[in-house]
Coordinates of C-alpha atoms and ligand atoms in Angstrom, one line a residue:
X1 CA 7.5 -2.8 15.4
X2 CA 8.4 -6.1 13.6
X3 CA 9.6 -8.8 15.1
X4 CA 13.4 -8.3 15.1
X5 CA 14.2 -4.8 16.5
X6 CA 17.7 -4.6 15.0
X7 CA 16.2 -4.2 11.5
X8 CA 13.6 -1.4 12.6
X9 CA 16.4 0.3 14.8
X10 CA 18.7 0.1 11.6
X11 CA 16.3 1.2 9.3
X12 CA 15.0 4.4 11.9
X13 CA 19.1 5.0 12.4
X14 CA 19.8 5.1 8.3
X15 CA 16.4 6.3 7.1
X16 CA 14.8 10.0 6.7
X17 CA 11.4 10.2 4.9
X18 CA 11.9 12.3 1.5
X19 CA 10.0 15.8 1.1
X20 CA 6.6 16.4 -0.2
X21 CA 5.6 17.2 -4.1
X22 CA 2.2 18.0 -5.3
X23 CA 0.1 15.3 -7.4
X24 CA -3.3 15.7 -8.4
X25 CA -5.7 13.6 -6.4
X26 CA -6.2 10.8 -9.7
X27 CA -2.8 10.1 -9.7
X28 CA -2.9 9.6 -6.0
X29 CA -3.7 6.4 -5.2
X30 CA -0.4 4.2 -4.1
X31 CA 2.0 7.6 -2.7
X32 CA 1.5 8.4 0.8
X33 CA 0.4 11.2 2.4
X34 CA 3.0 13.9 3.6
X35 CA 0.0 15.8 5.3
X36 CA -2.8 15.2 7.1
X37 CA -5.6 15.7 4.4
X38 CA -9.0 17.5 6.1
X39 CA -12.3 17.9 4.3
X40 CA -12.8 21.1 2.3
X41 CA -16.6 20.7 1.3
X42 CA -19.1 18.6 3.9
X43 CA -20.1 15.4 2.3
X44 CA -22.9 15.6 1.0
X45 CA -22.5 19.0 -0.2
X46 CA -25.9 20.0 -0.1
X47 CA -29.4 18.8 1.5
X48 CA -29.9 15.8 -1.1
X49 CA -32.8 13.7 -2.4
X50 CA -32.3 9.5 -1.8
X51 CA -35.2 8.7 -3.8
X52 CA -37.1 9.8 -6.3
X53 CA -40.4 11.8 -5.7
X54 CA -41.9 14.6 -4.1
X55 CA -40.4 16.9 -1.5
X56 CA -42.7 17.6 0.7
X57 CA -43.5 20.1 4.1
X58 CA -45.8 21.7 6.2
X59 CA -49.1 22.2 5.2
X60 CA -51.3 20.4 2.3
X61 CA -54.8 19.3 2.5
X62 CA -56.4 16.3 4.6
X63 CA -57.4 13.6 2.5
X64 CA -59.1 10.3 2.9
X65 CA -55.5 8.3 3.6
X66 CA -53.0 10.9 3.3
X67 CA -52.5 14.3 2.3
X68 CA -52.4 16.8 -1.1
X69 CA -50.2 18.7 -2.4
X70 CA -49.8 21.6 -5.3
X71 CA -47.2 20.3 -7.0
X72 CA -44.6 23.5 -8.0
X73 CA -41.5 22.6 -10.1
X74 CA -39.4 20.1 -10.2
X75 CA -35.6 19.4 -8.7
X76 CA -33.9 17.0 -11.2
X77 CA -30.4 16.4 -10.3
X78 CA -27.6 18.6 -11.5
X79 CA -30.4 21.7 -10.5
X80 CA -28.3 24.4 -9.1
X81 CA -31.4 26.9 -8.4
X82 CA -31.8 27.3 -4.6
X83 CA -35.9 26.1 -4.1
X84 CA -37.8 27.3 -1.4
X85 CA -41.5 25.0 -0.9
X86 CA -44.2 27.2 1.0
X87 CA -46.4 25.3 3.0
X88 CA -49.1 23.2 1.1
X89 CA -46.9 23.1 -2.5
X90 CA -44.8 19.8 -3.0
X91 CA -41.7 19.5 -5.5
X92 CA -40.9 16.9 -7.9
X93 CA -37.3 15.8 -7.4
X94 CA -34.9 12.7 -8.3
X95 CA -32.2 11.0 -6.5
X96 CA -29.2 13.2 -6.2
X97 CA -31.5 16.6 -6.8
X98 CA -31.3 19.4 -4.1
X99 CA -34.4 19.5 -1.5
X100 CA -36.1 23.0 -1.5
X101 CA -35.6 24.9 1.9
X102 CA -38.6 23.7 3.7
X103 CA -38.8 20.3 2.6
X104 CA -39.6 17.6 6.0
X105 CA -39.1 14.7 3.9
X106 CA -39.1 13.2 0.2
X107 CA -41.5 10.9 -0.4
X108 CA -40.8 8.1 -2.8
X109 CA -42.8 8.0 -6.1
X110 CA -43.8 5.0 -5.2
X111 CA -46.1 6.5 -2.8
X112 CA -47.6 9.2 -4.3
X113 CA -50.5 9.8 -7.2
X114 CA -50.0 12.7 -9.3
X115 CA -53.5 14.7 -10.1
X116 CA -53.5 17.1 -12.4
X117 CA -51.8 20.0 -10.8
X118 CA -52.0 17.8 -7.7
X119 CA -50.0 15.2 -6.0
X120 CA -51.7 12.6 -3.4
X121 CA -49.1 11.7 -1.0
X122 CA -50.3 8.3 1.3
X123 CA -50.4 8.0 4.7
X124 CA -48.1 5.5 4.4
X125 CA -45.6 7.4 2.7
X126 CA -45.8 11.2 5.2
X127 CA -45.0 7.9 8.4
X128 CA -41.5 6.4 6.9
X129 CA -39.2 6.6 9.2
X130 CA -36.7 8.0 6.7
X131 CA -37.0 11.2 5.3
X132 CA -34.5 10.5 1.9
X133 CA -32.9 13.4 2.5
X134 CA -29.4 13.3 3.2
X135 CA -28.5 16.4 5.2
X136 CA -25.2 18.5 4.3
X137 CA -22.4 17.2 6.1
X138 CA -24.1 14.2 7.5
X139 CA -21.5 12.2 6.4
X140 CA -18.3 14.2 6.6
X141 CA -18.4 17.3 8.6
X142 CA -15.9 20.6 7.0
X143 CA -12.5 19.7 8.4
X144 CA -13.1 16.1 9.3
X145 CA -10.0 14.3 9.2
X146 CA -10.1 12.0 5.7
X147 CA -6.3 10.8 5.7
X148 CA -3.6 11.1 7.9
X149 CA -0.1 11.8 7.3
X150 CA 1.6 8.5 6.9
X151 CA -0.9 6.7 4.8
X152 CA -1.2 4.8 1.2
X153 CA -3.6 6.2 -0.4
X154 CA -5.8 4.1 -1.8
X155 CA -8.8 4.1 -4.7
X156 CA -11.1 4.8 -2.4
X157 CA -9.3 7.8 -0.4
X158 CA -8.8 9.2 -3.9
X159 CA -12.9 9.3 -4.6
X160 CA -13.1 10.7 -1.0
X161 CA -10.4 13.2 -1.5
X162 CA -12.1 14.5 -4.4
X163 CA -15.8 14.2 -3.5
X164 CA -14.7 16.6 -0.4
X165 CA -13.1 19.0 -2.4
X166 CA -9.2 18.2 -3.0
X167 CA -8.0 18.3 -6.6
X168 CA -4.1 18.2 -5.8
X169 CA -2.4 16.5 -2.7
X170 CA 0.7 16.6 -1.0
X171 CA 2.7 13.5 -1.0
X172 CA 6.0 12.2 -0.1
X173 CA 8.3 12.0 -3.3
X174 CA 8.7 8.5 -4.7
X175 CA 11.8 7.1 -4.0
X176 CA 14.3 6.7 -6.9
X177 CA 15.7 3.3 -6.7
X178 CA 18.9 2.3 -8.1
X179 CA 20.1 -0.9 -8.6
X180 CA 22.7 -3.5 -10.2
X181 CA 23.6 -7.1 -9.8
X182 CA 27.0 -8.1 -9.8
X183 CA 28.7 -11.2 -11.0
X184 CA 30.8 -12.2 -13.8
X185 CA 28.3 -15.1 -14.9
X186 CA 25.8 -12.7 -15.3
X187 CA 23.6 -11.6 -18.7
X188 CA 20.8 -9.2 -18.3
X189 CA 18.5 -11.1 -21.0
X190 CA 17.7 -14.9 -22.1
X191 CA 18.7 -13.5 -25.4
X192 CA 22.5 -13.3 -24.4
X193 CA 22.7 -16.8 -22.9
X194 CA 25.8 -18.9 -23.3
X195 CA 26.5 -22.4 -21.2
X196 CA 28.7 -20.6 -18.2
X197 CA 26.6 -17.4 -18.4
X198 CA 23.3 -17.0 -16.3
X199 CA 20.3 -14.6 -16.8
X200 CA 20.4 -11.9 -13.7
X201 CA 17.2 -13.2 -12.5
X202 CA 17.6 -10.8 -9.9
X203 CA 17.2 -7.8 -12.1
X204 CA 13.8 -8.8 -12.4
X205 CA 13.0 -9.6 -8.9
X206 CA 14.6 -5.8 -8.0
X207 CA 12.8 -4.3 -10.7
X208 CA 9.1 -5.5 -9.8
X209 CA 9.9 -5.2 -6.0
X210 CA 11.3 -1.9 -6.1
X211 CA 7.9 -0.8 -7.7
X212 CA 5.8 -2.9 -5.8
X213 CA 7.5 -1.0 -2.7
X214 CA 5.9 2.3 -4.9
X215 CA 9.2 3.1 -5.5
X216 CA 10.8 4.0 -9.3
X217 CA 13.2 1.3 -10.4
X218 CA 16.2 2.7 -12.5
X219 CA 18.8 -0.2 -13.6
X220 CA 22.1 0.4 -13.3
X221 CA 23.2 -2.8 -15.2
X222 CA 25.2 -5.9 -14.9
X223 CA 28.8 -5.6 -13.6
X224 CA 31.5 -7.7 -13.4
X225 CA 33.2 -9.3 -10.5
X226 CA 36.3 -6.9 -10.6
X227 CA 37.4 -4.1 -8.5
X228 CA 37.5 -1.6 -11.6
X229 CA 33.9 -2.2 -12.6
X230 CA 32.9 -1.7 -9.2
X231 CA 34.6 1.4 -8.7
X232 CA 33.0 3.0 -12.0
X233 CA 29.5 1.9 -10.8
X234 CA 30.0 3.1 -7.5
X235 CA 31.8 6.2 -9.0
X236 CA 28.4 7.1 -11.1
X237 CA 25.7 7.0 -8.2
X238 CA 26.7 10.0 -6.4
X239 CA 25.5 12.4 -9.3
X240 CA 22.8 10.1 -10.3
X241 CA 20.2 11.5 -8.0
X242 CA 19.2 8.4 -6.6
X243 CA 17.9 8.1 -2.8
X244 CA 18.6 4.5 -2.7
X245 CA 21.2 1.8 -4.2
X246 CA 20.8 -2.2 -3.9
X247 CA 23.4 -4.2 -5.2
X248 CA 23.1 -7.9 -5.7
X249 CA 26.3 -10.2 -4.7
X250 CA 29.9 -9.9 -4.6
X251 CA 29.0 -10.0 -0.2
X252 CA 30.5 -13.8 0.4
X253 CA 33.7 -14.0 1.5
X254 CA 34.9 -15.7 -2.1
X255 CA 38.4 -14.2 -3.7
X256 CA 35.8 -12.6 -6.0
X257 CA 33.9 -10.5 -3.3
X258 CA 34.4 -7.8 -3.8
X259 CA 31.5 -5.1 -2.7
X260 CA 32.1 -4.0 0.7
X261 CA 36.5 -2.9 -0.3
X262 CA 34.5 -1.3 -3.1
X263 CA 31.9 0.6 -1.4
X264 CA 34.6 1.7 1.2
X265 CA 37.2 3.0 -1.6
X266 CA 34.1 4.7 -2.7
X267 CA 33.7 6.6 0.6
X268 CA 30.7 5.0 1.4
X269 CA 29.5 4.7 5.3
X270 CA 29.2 1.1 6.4
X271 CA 26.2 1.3 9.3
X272 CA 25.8 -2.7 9.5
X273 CA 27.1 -5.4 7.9
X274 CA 25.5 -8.1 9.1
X275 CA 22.1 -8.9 9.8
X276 CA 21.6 -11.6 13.0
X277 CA 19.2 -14.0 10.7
X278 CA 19.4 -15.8 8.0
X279 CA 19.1 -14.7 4.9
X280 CA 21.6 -11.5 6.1
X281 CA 24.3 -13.0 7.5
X282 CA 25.7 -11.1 4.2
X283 CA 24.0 -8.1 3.7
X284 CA 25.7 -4.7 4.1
X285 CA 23.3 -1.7 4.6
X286 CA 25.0 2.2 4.6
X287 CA 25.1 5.6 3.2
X288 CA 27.2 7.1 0.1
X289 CA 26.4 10.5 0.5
X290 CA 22.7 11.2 0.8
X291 CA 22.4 7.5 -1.0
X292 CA 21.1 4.8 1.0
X293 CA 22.9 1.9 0.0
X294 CA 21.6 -1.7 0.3
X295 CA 24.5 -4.6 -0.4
X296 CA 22.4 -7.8 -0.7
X297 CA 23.9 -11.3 -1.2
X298 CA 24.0 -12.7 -4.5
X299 CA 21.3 -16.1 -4.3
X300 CA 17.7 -14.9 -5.4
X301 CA 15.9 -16.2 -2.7
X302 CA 17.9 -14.5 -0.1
X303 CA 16.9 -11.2 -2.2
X304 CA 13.5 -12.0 -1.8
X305 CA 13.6 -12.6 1.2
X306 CA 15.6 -9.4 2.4
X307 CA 13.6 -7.3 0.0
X308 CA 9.9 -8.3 2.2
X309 CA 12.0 -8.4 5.4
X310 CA 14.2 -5.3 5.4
X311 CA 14.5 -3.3 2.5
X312 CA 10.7 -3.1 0.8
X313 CA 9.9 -1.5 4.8
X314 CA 13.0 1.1 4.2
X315 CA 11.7 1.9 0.7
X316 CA 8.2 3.0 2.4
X317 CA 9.8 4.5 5.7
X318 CA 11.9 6.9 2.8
X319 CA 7.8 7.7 1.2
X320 CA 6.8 8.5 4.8
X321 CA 4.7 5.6 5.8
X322 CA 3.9 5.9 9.3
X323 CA 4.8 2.6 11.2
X324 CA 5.3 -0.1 8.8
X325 CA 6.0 -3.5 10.5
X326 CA 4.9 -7.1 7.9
X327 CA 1.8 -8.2 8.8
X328 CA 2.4 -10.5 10.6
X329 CA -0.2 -13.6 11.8
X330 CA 0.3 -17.1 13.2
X331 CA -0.2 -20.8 11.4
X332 CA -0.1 -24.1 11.4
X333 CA 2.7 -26.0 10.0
X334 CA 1.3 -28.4 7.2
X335 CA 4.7 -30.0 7.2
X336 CA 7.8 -31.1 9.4
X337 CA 10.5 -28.7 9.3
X338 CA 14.2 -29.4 10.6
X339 CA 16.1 -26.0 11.0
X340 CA 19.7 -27.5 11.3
X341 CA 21.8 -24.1 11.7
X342 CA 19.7 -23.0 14.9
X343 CA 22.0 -19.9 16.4
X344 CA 20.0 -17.7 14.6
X345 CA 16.2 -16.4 13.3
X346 CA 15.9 -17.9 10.0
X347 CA 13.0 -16.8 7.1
X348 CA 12.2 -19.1 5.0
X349 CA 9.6 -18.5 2.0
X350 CA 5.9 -19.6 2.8
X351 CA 2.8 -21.0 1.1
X352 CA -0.6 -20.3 3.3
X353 CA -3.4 -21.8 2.9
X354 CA -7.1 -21.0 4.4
X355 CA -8.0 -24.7 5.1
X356 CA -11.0 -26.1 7.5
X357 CA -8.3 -26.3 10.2
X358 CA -7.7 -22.4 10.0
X359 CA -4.9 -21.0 8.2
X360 CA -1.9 -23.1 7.8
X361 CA 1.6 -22.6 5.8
X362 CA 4.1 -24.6 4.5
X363 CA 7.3 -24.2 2.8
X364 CA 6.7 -22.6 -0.6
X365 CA 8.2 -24.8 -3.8
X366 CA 11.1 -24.3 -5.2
X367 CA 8.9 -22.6 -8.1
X368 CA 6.4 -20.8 -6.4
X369 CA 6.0 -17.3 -5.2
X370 CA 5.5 -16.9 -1.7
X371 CA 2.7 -15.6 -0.2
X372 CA 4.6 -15.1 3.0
X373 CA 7.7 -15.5 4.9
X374 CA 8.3 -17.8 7.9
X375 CA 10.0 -16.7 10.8
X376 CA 11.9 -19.7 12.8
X377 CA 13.1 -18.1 15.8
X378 CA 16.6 -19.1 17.2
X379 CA 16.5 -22.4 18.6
X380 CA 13.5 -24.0 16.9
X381 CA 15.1 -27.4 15.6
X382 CA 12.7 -29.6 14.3
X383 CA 9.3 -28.4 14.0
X384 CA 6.0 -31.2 13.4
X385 CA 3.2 -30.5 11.5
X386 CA 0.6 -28.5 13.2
X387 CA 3.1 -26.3 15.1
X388 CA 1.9 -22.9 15.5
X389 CA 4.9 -20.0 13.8
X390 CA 4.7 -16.9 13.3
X391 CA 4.6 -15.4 9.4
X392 CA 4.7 -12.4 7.4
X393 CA 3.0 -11.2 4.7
X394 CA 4.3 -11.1 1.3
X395 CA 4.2 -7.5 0.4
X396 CA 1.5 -5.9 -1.6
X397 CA 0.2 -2.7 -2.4
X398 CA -3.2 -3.6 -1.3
X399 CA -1.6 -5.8 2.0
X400 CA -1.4 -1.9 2.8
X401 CA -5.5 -1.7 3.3
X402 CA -4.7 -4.5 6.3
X403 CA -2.6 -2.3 9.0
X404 CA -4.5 0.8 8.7
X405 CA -5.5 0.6 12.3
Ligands
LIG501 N1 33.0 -20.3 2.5 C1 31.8 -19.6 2.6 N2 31.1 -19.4 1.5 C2 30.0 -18.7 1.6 C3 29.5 -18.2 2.9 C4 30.3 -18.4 4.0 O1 30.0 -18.0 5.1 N3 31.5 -19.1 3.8 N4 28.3 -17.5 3.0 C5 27.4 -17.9 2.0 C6 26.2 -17.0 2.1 S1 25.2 -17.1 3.4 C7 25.9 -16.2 1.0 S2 24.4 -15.3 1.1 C8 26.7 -16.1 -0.2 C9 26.9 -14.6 -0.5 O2 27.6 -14.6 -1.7 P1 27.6 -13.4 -2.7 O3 26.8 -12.3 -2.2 O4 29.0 -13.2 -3.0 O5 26.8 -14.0 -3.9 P2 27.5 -14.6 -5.2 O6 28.6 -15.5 -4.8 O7 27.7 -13.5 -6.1 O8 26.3 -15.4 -5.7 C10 25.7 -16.5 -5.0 C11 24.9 -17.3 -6.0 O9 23.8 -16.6 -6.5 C12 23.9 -16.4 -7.9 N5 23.6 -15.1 -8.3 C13 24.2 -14.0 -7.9 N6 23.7 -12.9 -8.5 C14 22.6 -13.3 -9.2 C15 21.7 -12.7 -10.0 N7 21.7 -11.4 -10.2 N8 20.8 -13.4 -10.6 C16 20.8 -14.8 -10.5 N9 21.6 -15.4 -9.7 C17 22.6 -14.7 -9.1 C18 25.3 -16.7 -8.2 O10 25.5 -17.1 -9.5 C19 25.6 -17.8 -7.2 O11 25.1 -19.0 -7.7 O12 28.0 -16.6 0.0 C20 27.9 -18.0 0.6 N10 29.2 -18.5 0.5
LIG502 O1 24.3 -14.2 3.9 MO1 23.3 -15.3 3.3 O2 22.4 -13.8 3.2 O3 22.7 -15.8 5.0 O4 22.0 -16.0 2.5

């Protein structure tokens, strides 16, 4: 749950996970699992050598200090041949090779003089506590649970997956992510810039977000401030097989606002138009057909900030990610802060720092990205330095690794 229950209530109201597709396990790492994914093959997948040396057993002769054995074959790694040691014999082996049936223990090189035919294993060497063997299924046991449904996969669960036996997976589908930013002002490239004209810096911001959310960016472009060019865009996403649309601006209640008439001409489902914090106070969230549609306000930062806070978690409830709230973690104000419009929770981009005091945040600059979000909660007014708030974690792929459980 994150902190403010009308986004997570809208989000479980407007959101149903995608289906499943097959990907092969290498290509695994950032979709989620649709399934819960069980071990095939017992890790390790046979009785192996940790060391190299001699397996040993029963048997061998007493010697001054240790013990002798006839040395009979060897088991390099990579040996497939099923070994069986009768008492008295000893078999060379190397780290990764498979003990012989009747093997107690392998005894590091180390500890052992080779004699001829023979091989002197120490005292020392027959009392180690360890045996370097690692059993079959020591570590993961045949249907041991590796991932659950739900989860990011990450580098590691890939190796896993495929060291206990998986070469294909099912996962959620990714997410096709449409998106345009409206505005008259707007050009799409530094290339096209005239004095009057701005670069849609929030093309960029969607397109890296939307991915870093592990969803598939398509752009739908730059359009103008006019009813017409709304309707065609609108017009388009129904056959565009998209699963979600965020628009940028056009959500103010300017003469040239124009989103929300357009989205309803369009025959699109309004589920919330407001969100009780700020940024939100203009942001429209709905359906247009099986398109969930995502009307941010125009400024940058307040796309940011509604990207971390309410549509990045959409975008991985739609993969199937079990529970997503921010991470969320408390720190220490390195700075006075004056909320002035106090009715309502306001997020404000964050710095944190790790400092001898603990971890502590301030506001991020004006040119900085955040590494979180502060949450002011209604009523805060002016805040010292040192005041304890609460903050959320700027979205990452690998923030994923840190609510795992
Ligand atoms: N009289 C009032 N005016 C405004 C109110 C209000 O209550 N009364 N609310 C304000 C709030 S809060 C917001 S948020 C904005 C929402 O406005 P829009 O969604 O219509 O945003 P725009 O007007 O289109 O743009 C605002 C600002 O951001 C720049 N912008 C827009 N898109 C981009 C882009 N893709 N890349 C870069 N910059 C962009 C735009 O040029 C404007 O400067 O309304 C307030 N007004
Ligand atoms: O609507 Mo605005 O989103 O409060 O920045």
């Amino acid at each position: 749950m994150s902190l403010f229950p009308h986004v997570d209530e809208l989000i479980a109201e407007t959101i149903i996970p995608l289906s499943g597709e097959i990907c092969p396990v290498v290509a695994s790492p950032g979709r989620v699992a649709s399934r819960p994914l069980l071990a095939r093959v017992p890790q390790p997948g046979y009785d192996q050598a940790t060391r190299d040396g001699f397996a040993v057993g029963a048997g061998g002769d007493n010697v001054v200090d240790g013990r002798r054995f006839r040395i009979d074959g060897e088991a390099p790694a990579g040996d497939i041949q099923r070994r069986v040691l009768a008492a008295g014999q000893a078999c060379r082996i190397m780290t990764g090779g498979m003990v012989p049936d009747g093997a107690e223990r392998v005894v590091p090189q180390e500890d052992c003089v080779v004699d001829g035919g023979m091989v002197l294993v120490s005292a020392r060497g027959l009392a180690r506590k360890k045996t370097f063997i690692d059993r079959q299924g020591s570590q993961v046991a045949v249907g041991e649970l590796l991932v659950d449904q739900g989860s990011i996969l990450q580098t590691e669960d890939s190796a896993l997956l495929a060291s206990c036996g998986h070469t294909e997976i099912e996962v959620y589908r990714r997410p096709r992510v449409g998106f345009f930013c409206t505005g008259s002002e707007l050009v799409e490239s530094a290339a096209q810039l005239v004095p009057g004209l701005k670069v849609s810096s929030n093309r960029y911001l969607l397109e890296g977000l939307i991915r870093q959310f592990l969803a598939e960016p398509v752009n739908l472009g730059v359009v103008p401030d006019t009813a017409g060019a709304l309707d065609e865009i609108l017009a388009k996403i129904e056959t565009a097989s998209l699963d979600a649309v965020i628009s940028t601006g056009g959500m103010g209640p300017g003469k040239y606002d124009l989103l929300e008439d357009a989205f309803r001409r369009a025959g699109g489902k309004v589920v919330s138009r407001a969100l009780a914090m700020r940024p939100g106070a203009s942001t429209l969230v709905g359906r247009l057909g099986r398109t969930v549609f995502f009307g941010l306000p125009g400024p940058p930062g307040a796309v940011r900030t509604l990207m971390n806070e309410l549509v990045g978690p959409a975008l991985l409830q739609l993969q199937g990610v079990a529970d997503y709230a921010p991470v969320t973690l408390s720190a220490r104000l390195q700075q006075r802060v004056e909320i002035r419009t106090r009715e309502v929770l306001q997020i404000k981009p964050g710095a944190l720092n790790m400092t001898a005091k603990g971890l502590e945040v301030r506001l991020a600059g004006r040119l900085e990205p955040p590494t979180c979000f502060i949450l002011f909660p209604p009523g805060c007014g002016v805040l010292e330095p040192a005041t304890e708030v609460e903050v959320h974690l700027a979205w990452s792929p690998e923030v994923a690794r840190l609510f795992r459980g």
